[in-house]
Short mmCIF file of C-alpha atoms and ligand atoms in Angstrom, two decimals:
data_model
loop_
_atom_site.label_atom_id
_atom_site.label_comp_id
_atom_site.label_asym_id
_atom_site.label_seq_id
_atom_site.Cartn_x
_atom_site.Cartn_y
_atom_site.Cartn_z
CA MET A 1 -117.60 187.85 -116.50
CA VAL A 2 -117.17 186.22 -113.09
CA GLU A 3 -118.65 188.19 -110.20
CA PRO A 4 -116.68 188.22 -106.96
CA HIS A 5 -118.29 185.53 -104.79
CA ALA A 6 -119.20 185.77 -101.11
CA HIS A 7 -115.60 185.16 -99.91
CA ASP A 8 -114.47 188.35 -101.61
CA LYS A 9 -116.93 190.32 -99.63
CA ASN A 10 -116.87 188.63 -96.23
CA TYR A 11 -113.20 188.97 -95.38
CA THR A 12 -111.33 192.19 -94.94
CA ASN A 13 -107.93 190.91 -93.99
CA LEU A 14 -105.56 190.91 -96.92
CA ASP A 15 -103.79 187.64 -95.94
CA THR A 16 -107.20 185.90 -96.06
CA ILE A 17 -108.37 187.65 -99.20
CA ALA A 18 -105.22 186.44 -101.00
CA VAL A 19 -106.13 182.88 -100.11
CA HIS A 20 -109.86 182.95 -100.62
CA ALA A 21 -110.88 185.61 -103.12
CA GLY A 22 -111.28 184.73 -106.82
CA ARG A 23 -112.52 181.18 -106.39
CA PRO A 24 -115.70 179.54 -107.68
CA THR A 25 -118.69 180.04 -105.35
CA PRO A 26 -118.83 176.98 -103.07
CA GLY A 27 -121.38 174.27 -103.76
CA PRO A 28 -121.51 170.51 -104.04
CA ASP A 29 -118.67 169.28 -106.28
CA VAL A 30 -117.83 172.78 -107.37
CA PRO A 31 -113.99 172.87 -107.84
CA MET A 32 -112.00 174.64 -105.16
CA ASN A 33 -109.85 176.32 -107.79
CA PRO A 34 -110.68 178.36 -110.86
CA PRO A 35 -111.08 176.20 -113.92
CA ILE A 36 -108.65 176.71 -116.77
CA VAL A 37 -110.96 177.74 -119.59
CA ALA A 38 -108.74 177.33 -122.70
CA SER A 39 -111.08 178.41 -125.44
CA SER A 40 -110.61 181.30 -127.86
CA THR A 41 -114.33 181.30 -128.69
CA LEU A 42 -117.50 180.67 -126.76
CA HIS A 43 -120.99 179.64 -127.98
CA ALA A 44 -122.98 182.74 -128.89
CA GLY A 45 -125.62 184.26 -126.71
CA GLY A 46 -123.58 185.23 -123.62
CA PRO A 47 -121.95 188.54 -122.62
CA ILE A 48 -118.37 187.44 -123.56
CA GLY A 49 -118.12 185.51 -126.79
CA TYR A 50 -114.34 185.64 -127.40
CA HIS A 51 -111.21 185.35 -125.22
CA ARG A 52 -109.93 188.83 -126.15
CA ASP A 53 -113.16 190.20 -124.66
CA GLY A 54 -112.98 188.13 -121.45
CA ASN A 55 -112.10 184.74 -120.02
CA GLU A 56 -113.49 182.90 -117.00
CA THR A 57 -110.06 181.97 -115.58
CA LEU A 58 -108.81 185.51 -115.96
CA GLY A 59 -112.02 186.76 -114.36
CA TYR A 60 -111.25 184.88 -111.18
CA LEU A 61 -107.71 186.27 -111.19
CA GLU A 62 -109.02 189.83 -111.75
CA SER A 63 -111.40 189.28 -108.88
CA VAL A 64 -108.60 188.45 -106.36
CA ILE A 65 -106.24 191.23 -107.62
CA GLY A 66 -109.06 193.75 -107.60
CA THR A 67 -110.20 192.77 -104.08
CA LEU A 68 -106.64 193.02 -102.76
CA GLU A 69 -106.14 196.52 -104.25
CA GLY A 70 -109.68 197.79 -103.55
CA GLY A 71 -110.75 198.31 -107.19
CA GLN A 72 -111.61 196.54 -110.45
CA ALA A 73 -108.65 194.79 -112.12
CA THR A 74 -107.93 194.11 -115.77
CA VAL A 75 -105.05 191.75 -116.61
CA PHE A 76 -102.74 192.08 -119.59
CA SER A 77 -100.14 189.87 -121.15
CA SER A 78 -97.18 191.71 -119.46
CA GLY A 79 -96.59 194.64 -117.19
CA MET A 80 -95.50 196.65 -120.23
CA ALA A 81 -98.73 195.81 -122.06
CA ALA A 82 -100.68 197.14 -119.06
CA ALA A 83 -98.61 200.34 -118.99
CA ASN A 84 -99.02 200.81 -122.72
CA ALA A 85 -102.78 200.39 -122.44
CA ALA A 86 -102.79 203.15 -119.82
CA PHE A 87 -100.59 205.40 -121.97
CA ASP A 88 -103.05 204.89 -124.81
CA LEU A 89 -105.65 206.67 -122.68
CA ILE A 90 -103.69 209.89 -122.49
CA PRO A 91 -105.31 212.42 -124.86
CA MET A 92 -103.37 213.35 -127.96
CA GLY A 93 -100.66 215.84 -126.88
CA GLY A 94 -101.64 215.43 -123.24
CA VAL A 95 -99.21 215.77 -120.36
CA ILE A 96 -97.88 212.90 -118.22
CA VAL A 97 -95.75 213.52 -115.17
CA ALA A 98 -93.42 210.63 -114.39
CA SER A 99 -90.65 209.71 -111.97
CA GLN A 100 -87.18 210.68 -113.18
CA TYR A 101 -86.21 207.12 -112.32
CA SER A 102 -88.67 204.54 -113.59
CA TYR A 103 -88.43 200.90 -114.71
CA THR A 104 -86.31 201.10 -117.95
CA GLY A 105 -89.00 199.86 -120.28
CA VAL A 106 -91.53 202.44 -119.04
CA ALA A 107 -88.94 205.23 -119.17
CA VAL A 108 -87.91 204.33 -122.71
CA ARG A 109 -91.49 203.99 -123.94
CA LEU A 110 -92.57 207.31 -122.37
CA GLY A 111 -89.50 208.95 -124.03
CA GLU A 112 -90.55 207.52 -127.39
CA LEU A 113 -94.15 208.78 -127.09
CA HIS A 114 -92.77 212.20 -126.18
CA ASP A 115 -90.35 212.31 -129.03
CA MET A 116 -92.99 211.34 -131.56
CA GLY A 117 -95.28 214.16 -130.29
CA ARG A 118 -97.95 211.79 -128.97
CA ILE A 119 -97.62 213.04 -125.32
CA VAL A 120 -95.68 215.66 -123.40
CA LEU A 121 -93.47 214.02 -120.75
CA ARG A 122 -92.55 215.89 -117.55
CA LEU A 123 -89.96 214.10 -115.45
CA VAL A 124 -89.80 214.88 -111.74
CA ASP A 125 -87.93 213.99 -108.56
CA VAL A 126 -90.72 212.14 -106.82
CA THR A 127 -89.12 212.59 -103.36
CA ASN A 128 -89.64 216.35 -103.62
CA ALA A 129 -93.33 216.97 -102.90
CA SER A 130 -93.30 220.60 -104.04
CA ALA A 131 -91.51 219.66 -107.31
CA VAL A 132 -94.20 216.99 -107.84
CA GLU A 133 -96.92 219.57 -107.17
CA ALA A 134 -95.34 222.05 -109.58
CA ALA A 135 -94.98 219.40 -112.30
CA ILE A 136 -98.62 218.31 -111.89
CA ARG A 137 -100.00 221.81 -111.89
CA GLY A 138 -97.70 222.87 -114.74
CA ASP A 139 -97.34 226.42 -115.91
CA GLY A 140 -100.97 226.79 -116.81
CA VAL A 141 -100.92 223.36 -118.49
CA PRO A 142 -101.80 220.79 -115.82
CA ALA A 143 -101.02 217.11 -116.21
CA ASN A 144 -103.58 214.66 -117.57
CA TRP A 145 -101.82 211.61 -115.98
CA VAL A 146 -99.19 211.11 -113.33
CA TRP A 147 -97.19 207.88 -113.38
CA ILE A 148 -95.17 207.13 -110.24
CA GLU A 149 -93.27 204.16 -108.90
CA SER A 150 -92.82 204.16 -105.17
CA PRO A 151 -90.25 202.83 -104.48
CA THR A 152 -88.63 203.79 -107.81
CA ASN A 153 -86.76 201.13 -109.74
CA PRO A 154 -83.87 200.80 -109.00
CA MET A 155 -83.08 203.84 -106.85
CA MET A 156 -85.60 202.95 -104.17
CA GLU A 157 -86.91 206.54 -103.74
CA ILE A 158 -90.28 206.98 -101.98
CA CYS A 159 -92.96 209.35 -103.14
CA ASP A 160 -95.52 210.90 -100.80
CA ILE A 161 -98.47 209.29 -102.56
CA ARG A 162 -101.18 211.10 -100.54
CA SER A 163 -99.72 214.44 -101.35
CA ALA A 164 -99.40 213.68 -105.11
CA ALA A 165 -102.96 212.33 -105.09
CA THR A 166 -104.35 215.50 -103.54
CA VAL A 167 -102.77 217.69 -106.17
CA ALA A 168 -103.69 215.35 -109.02
CA ARG A 169 -107.36 215.41 -107.92
CA GLU A 170 -107.33 219.23 -107.72
CA VAL A 171 -106.27 219.51 -111.37
CA GLY A 172 -108.29 216.52 -112.60
CA ALA A 173 -105.27 214.35 -113.37
CA ILE A 174 -105.22 210.56 -113.05
CA LEU A 175 -102.59 209.40 -110.61
CA ALA A 176 -101.31 205.91 -111.46
CA ILE A 177 -98.96 204.12 -109.03
CA ASP A 178 -96.80 201.20 -110.19
CA ASN A 179 -97.16 198.95 -107.15
CA THR A 180 -95.02 196.14 -108.51
CA PHE A 181 -92.27 196.46 -105.82
CA MET A 182 -94.61 196.63 -102.85
CA THR A 183 -97.67 194.47 -103.76
CA PRO A 184 -101.04 195.18 -102.12
CA VAL A 185 -100.04 193.45 -98.90
CA ARG A 186 -97.55 196.26 -98.28
CA GLN A 187 -99.02 199.31 -100.06
CA ARG A 188 -102.57 200.11 -101.28
CA PRO A 189 -102.32 203.19 -103.50
CA LEU A 190 -106.07 203.50 -104.11
CA GLU A 191 -106.57 203.97 -100.38
CA LEU A 192 -103.88 206.69 -100.47
CA GLY A 193 -105.87 208.56 -103.16
CA ALA A 194 -104.49 207.23 -106.46
CA THR A 195 -107.01 206.39 -109.23
CA VAL A 196 -105.03 203.59 -110.96
CA VAL A 197 -102.69 200.90 -109.67
CA MET A 198 -100.40 199.14 -112.13
CA HIS A 199 -98.65 195.79 -111.59
CA SER A 200 -96.13 193.70 -113.35
CA VAL A 201 -97.99 190.60 -112.11
CA THR A 202 -94.87 188.80 -113.44
CA LYS A 203 -93.17 189.74 -110.18
CA GLY A 204 -94.43 189.50 -106.58
CA LEU A 205 -98.08 188.72 -107.26
CA ALA A 206 -97.43 185.61 -109.41
CA GLY A 207 -94.27 185.08 -107.45
CA HIS A 208 -92.50 182.17 -109.12
CA SER A 209 -90.68 183.63 -112.13
CA ASP A 210 -92.70 181.41 -114.45
CA LEU A 211 -94.94 183.82 -116.46
CA LEU A 212 -95.35 187.35 -117.77
CA MET A 213 -98.41 189.34 -116.90
CA GLY A 214 -99.61 192.86 -116.04
CA ALA A 215 -102.64 194.48 -114.43
CA LEU A 216 -104.37 197.83 -114.15
CA VAL A 217 -106.71 198.32 -111.19
CA THR A 218 -108.99 201.27 -110.71
CA ASN A 219 -111.83 202.38 -108.46
CA ASN A 220 -113.30 204.55 -111.20
CA ALA A 221 -115.98 202.53 -113.09
CA GLU A 222 -115.79 204.64 -116.27
CA LEU A 223 -112.02 204.29 -116.37
CA HIS A 224 -112.31 200.59 -115.78
CA HIS A 225 -114.56 200.36 -118.82
CA GLU A 226 -112.01 202.25 -120.91
CA ILE A 227 -109.19 200.00 -119.71
CA VAL A 228 -111.10 196.88 -120.67
CA GLU A 229 -111.79 198.39 -124.08
CA ARG A 230 -108.06 199.14 -124.50
CA ARG A 231 -107.28 195.45 -123.80
CA VAL A 232 -109.89 194.31 -126.32
CA LEU A 233 -108.50 196.63 -129.03
CA LEU A 234 -104.75 196.34 -128.26
CA GLY A 235 -105.09 192.56 -127.89
CA ALA A 236 -102.59 192.07 -125.07
CA VAL A 237 -104.56 189.33 -123.31
CA PRO A 238 -102.89 186.66 -121.15
CA SER A 239 -103.62 182.97 -121.58
CA ALA A 240 -105.96 181.08 -119.25
CA PHE A 241 -102.99 178.86 -118.24
CA ASP A 242 -100.99 181.85 -117.06
CA GLY A 243 -104.13 183.20 -115.33
CA PHE A 244 -104.42 179.99 -113.37
CA LEU A 245 -100.71 180.07 -112.39
CA ALA A 246 -100.84 183.73 -111.30
CA ALA A 247 -103.95 183.08 -109.12
CA ARG A 248 -102.19 180.12 -107.54
CA GLY A 249 -99.15 182.24 -106.87
CA ILE A 250 -101.23 184.91 -105.13
CA ARG A 251 -102.46 182.36 -102.55
CA THR A 252 -99.04 182.53 -100.85
CA LEU A 253 -98.39 186.22 -101.43
CA SER A 254 -98.63 187.26 -97.81
CA ILE A 255 -96.21 184.72 -96.40
CA ARG A 256 -93.81 185.05 -99.28
CA VAL A 257 -93.59 188.81 -98.83
CA GLU A 258 -93.26 188.41 -95.04
CA ARG A 259 -90.29 186.02 -95.32
CA ALA A 260 -88.54 187.79 -98.22
CA GLU A 261 -88.91 191.14 -96.42
CA GLN A 262 -87.36 189.77 -93.21
CA ASN A 263 -84.47 188.53 -95.34
CA ALA A 264 -84.18 191.89 -97.17
CA GLN A 265 -84.08 193.75 -93.87
CA ALA A 266 -81.38 191.51 -92.43
CA LEU A 267 -79.24 191.62 -95.61
CA ALA A 268 -79.58 195.44 -95.85
CA GLU A 269 -78.39 195.81 -92.26
CA ARG A 270 -75.45 193.43 -92.75
CA LEU A 271 -74.48 195.06 -96.01
CA LEU A 272 -74.05 198.43 -94.30
CA ASP A 273 -71.03 197.00 -92.42
CA HIS A 274 -69.33 195.34 -95.36
CA PRO A 275 -66.15 197.13 -96.53
CA ALA A 276 -67.06 196.65 -100.21
CA ILE A 277 -70.24 198.67 -99.86
CA LYS A 278 -70.59 202.37 -100.42
CA THR A 279 -74.36 202.77 -100.01
CA VAL A 280 -77.43 200.63 -99.29
CA LEU A 281 -80.82 201.84 -100.52
CA TYR A 282 -83.63 200.16 -98.64
CA PRO A 283 -86.66 201.96 -97.08
CA GLY A 284 -86.38 199.73 -93.96
CA LEU A 285 -83.08 201.33 -92.99
CA PRO A 286 -83.29 204.44 -90.72
CA SER A 287 -80.62 205.94 -92.98
CA HIS A 288 -82.96 205.89 -96.00
CA PRO A 289 -83.79 209.52 -96.82
CA ASN A 290 -87.51 208.83 -97.16
CA ALA A 291 -87.83 206.23 -94.38
CA ASP A 292 -90.49 208.28 -92.52
CA ILE A 293 -92.85 208.52 -95.50
CA ALA A 294 -92.28 204.90 -96.32
CA LYS A 295 -93.27 203.95 -92.77
CA GLU A 296 -96.31 206.18 -92.90
CA GLN A 297 -97.81 204.90 -96.17
CA THR A 298 -96.74 201.27 -96.32
CA ASP A 299 -97.04 198.20 -94.13
CA GLY A 300 -93.38 197.29 -94.57
CA PRO A 301 -90.29 198.11 -96.67
CA GLY A 302 -90.73 195.33 -99.19
CA THR A 303 -88.46 192.76 -100.71
CA VAL A 304 -86.14 194.71 -103.05
CA LEU A 305 -83.00 196.62 -102.16
CA SER A 306 -80.19 198.25 -104.09
CA PHE A 307 -76.61 198.72 -103.06
CA ASP A 308 -73.67 200.53 -104.53
CA VAL A 309 -70.27 198.83 -104.36
CA ARG A 310 -66.95 200.58 -104.00
CA GLY A 311 -64.80 200.39 -107.15
CA THR A 312 -65.75 200.11 -110.75
CA ALA A 313 -68.49 198.65 -112.90
CA ASP A 314 -66.17 195.68 -113.45
CA ASP A 315 -66.01 195.18 -109.68
CA ALA A 316 -69.84 195.20 -109.47
CA ASP A 317 -69.94 192.68 -112.36
CA LYS A 318 -67.42 190.56 -110.53
CA VAL A 319 -69.73 190.41 -107.51
CA CYS A 320 -72.75 189.46 -109.66
CA LYS A 321 -70.76 186.69 -111.32
CA ALA A 322 -69.24 185.43 -107.99
CA VAL A 323 -72.55 184.56 -106.31
CA GLN A 324 -73.40 180.86 -106.39
CA LEU A 325 -76.72 180.42 -104.53
CA ILE A 326 -78.14 183.82 -105.56
CA SER A 327 -78.74 184.02 -109.32
CA PHE A 328 -77.26 186.73 -111.50
CA ALA A 329 -80.48 187.57 -113.34
CA THR A 330 -82.96 190.27 -113.91
CA SER A 331 -86.53 190.55 -112.46
CA LEU A 332 -87.87 190.42 -108.91
CA GLY A 333 -90.66 189.17 -106.70
CA GLY A 334 -89.92 185.43 -107.14
CA VAL A 335 -89.23 182.96 -104.42
CA GLU A 336 -85.51 182.86 -105.39
CA THR A 337 -83.04 185.68 -104.80
CA LEU A 338 -81.72 187.47 -107.89
CA MET A 339 -79.30 190.31 -108.38
CA GLU A 340 -77.87 192.31 -111.26
CA ARG A 341 -75.94 195.43 -112.05
CA ARG A 342 -78.66 197.61 -113.55
CA ARG A 343 -76.40 199.59 -115.84
CA ARG A 344 -75.53 196.34 -117.66
CA TRP A 345 -78.69 197.26 -119.65
CA GLU A 346 -77.77 199.64 -122.45
CA LYS A 347 -81.03 201.64 -122.00
CA GLU A 348 -80.86 202.00 -118.22
CA ASN A 349 -80.92 205.63 -117.00
CA VAL A 350 -77.36 206.98 -117.08
CA GLN A 351 -78.01 208.69 -113.72
CA VAL A 352 -78.11 205.27 -112.04
CA PRO A 353 -74.61 204.64 -110.70
CA GLU A 354 -72.61 202.16 -112.77
CA THR A 355 -71.77 200.27 -109.62
CA LEU A 356 -75.37 199.87 -108.38
CA ILE A 357 -76.64 196.34 -107.90
CA ARG A 358 -80.36 195.69 -107.47
CA MET A 359 -81.18 192.66 -105.37
CA ALA A 360 -84.60 191.00 -105.45
CA VAL A 361 -84.64 188.99 -102.21
CA GLY A 362 -86.35 185.63 -102.09
CA ILE A 363 -87.51 183.31 -99.32
CA GLU A 364 -84.39 181.18 -98.83
CA ASN A 365 -82.68 180.86 -95.49
CA VAL A 366 -81.08 184.23 -94.69
CA GLU A 367 -77.84 182.74 -93.40
CA ASP A 368 -77.33 180.91 -96.72
CA LEU A 369 -78.00 184.12 -98.57
CA TRP A 370 -75.64 186.15 -96.48
CA ARG A 371 -72.82 183.59 -96.73
CA ASP A 372 -73.12 183.66 -100.54
CA LEU A 373 -73.39 187.43 -100.78
CA LYS A 374 -70.56 188.12 -98.36
CA ALA A 375 -68.24 185.68 -100.15
CA ALA A 376 -69.00 187.47 -103.47
CA LEU A 377 -68.37 190.92 -101.96
CA ASP A 378 -65.17 189.71 -100.31
CA THR A 379 -63.70 189.11 -103.84
CA ILE A 380 -63.46 192.87 -104.41
CA VAL A 381 -62.20 194.03 -101.08
C1 PLP B 1 -91.50 198.37 -111.60
C2 PLP B 1 -91.77 197.62 -112.87
N1 PLP B 1 -92.77 198.02 -113.67
C3 PLP B 1 -93.10 197.40 -114.82
C4 PLP B 1 -92.31 196.39 -115.28
C5 PLP B 1 -92.61 195.72 -116.57
O1 PLP B 1 -93.26 194.46 -116.36
P1 PLP B 1 -93.20 193.22 -117.38
O2 PLP B 1 -91.77 192.76 -117.41
O3 PLP B 1 -94.15 192.26 -116.79
O4 PLP B 1 -93.65 193.71 -118.74
C6 PLP B 1 -91.20 195.95 -114.52
C7 PLP B 1 -90.37 194.81 -114.99
O5 PLP B 1 -89.28 194.62 -114.53
C8 PLP B 1 -90.93 196.57 -113.27
O6 PLP B 1 -89.93 196.23 -112.51
#
């Protein structure tokens, strides 16, 4: 596999790492960018041999993601594939503690694994540090894994990651943080004490809504080996073409996040004053209940916000259909702004308000975004 070249080691600033890590080692006529190695099989005699076991293009991508997060990365064909590879590592009948609000796919999958007796699922309010501690310690049966999103999707709750990591270490549990919403330029869970970071690379890392990919990053060499083995056996390997696109997307991660975050902050503040709005959930607002912890453990509030509109689910749907510049679509982390009423999905957690809209803010001009959003909200006042 590709070794991180000198650039990966010489720069410590994340903006620079995003641009320079995971490239071929410089030399005369060496390409600037990772080559797209589209080959399922390789001539015998080397350490790889077959694309499911490794791929040069994906190796470069893993190098930049791993360097950004401070661990070793393994990429998968979607975020869900990465999550399932991690769940496969939970011992038979083992305990996993997870956020009571999680991305729908993860929540449904964990529920399935619990119902079939494969794992024991303990759901917890991740904003309550003592409840998290009690859930991890268990009543004599400590957790094997802890799976936390911070912020949670779509309720935007913040978990005190350091505190969860301390307890997890004490009982020997593996703390995994889904860092999809924040990306490593805003939150680095391994530095906060987590052992695994999961990404839907589909979102902010790749950044252009043009591919599906996932990643697991860890600073534990043995666990990294087990994760790679899961990918080989489960077979959820991305293509070299998507690997190339994802690495290209990461080059602009820092400035994309910076711009989208400025837009998100401005929109969150303006939404507070709109008569159609009941609540705005964004860690960058002083009114956010976990704003202090967010500030303490992140380098910014990120690019996603949720808001609850006054009225009914039909009113919220009306707003989603009324936007013209913003797209009524699922997903997040792309350059374009998207929004959707989360409960339109049949399997979304019924505790999520029916009138809650999640907005994934892009890098457009903020005045254009506000004009569009305000006009849509005005239709229900
Ligand atoms: C927080 C979070 N985790 C995981 C996933 C799953 O990722 P993917 O769609 O790449 O499988 C998503 C997708 O929306 C997500 O938002």
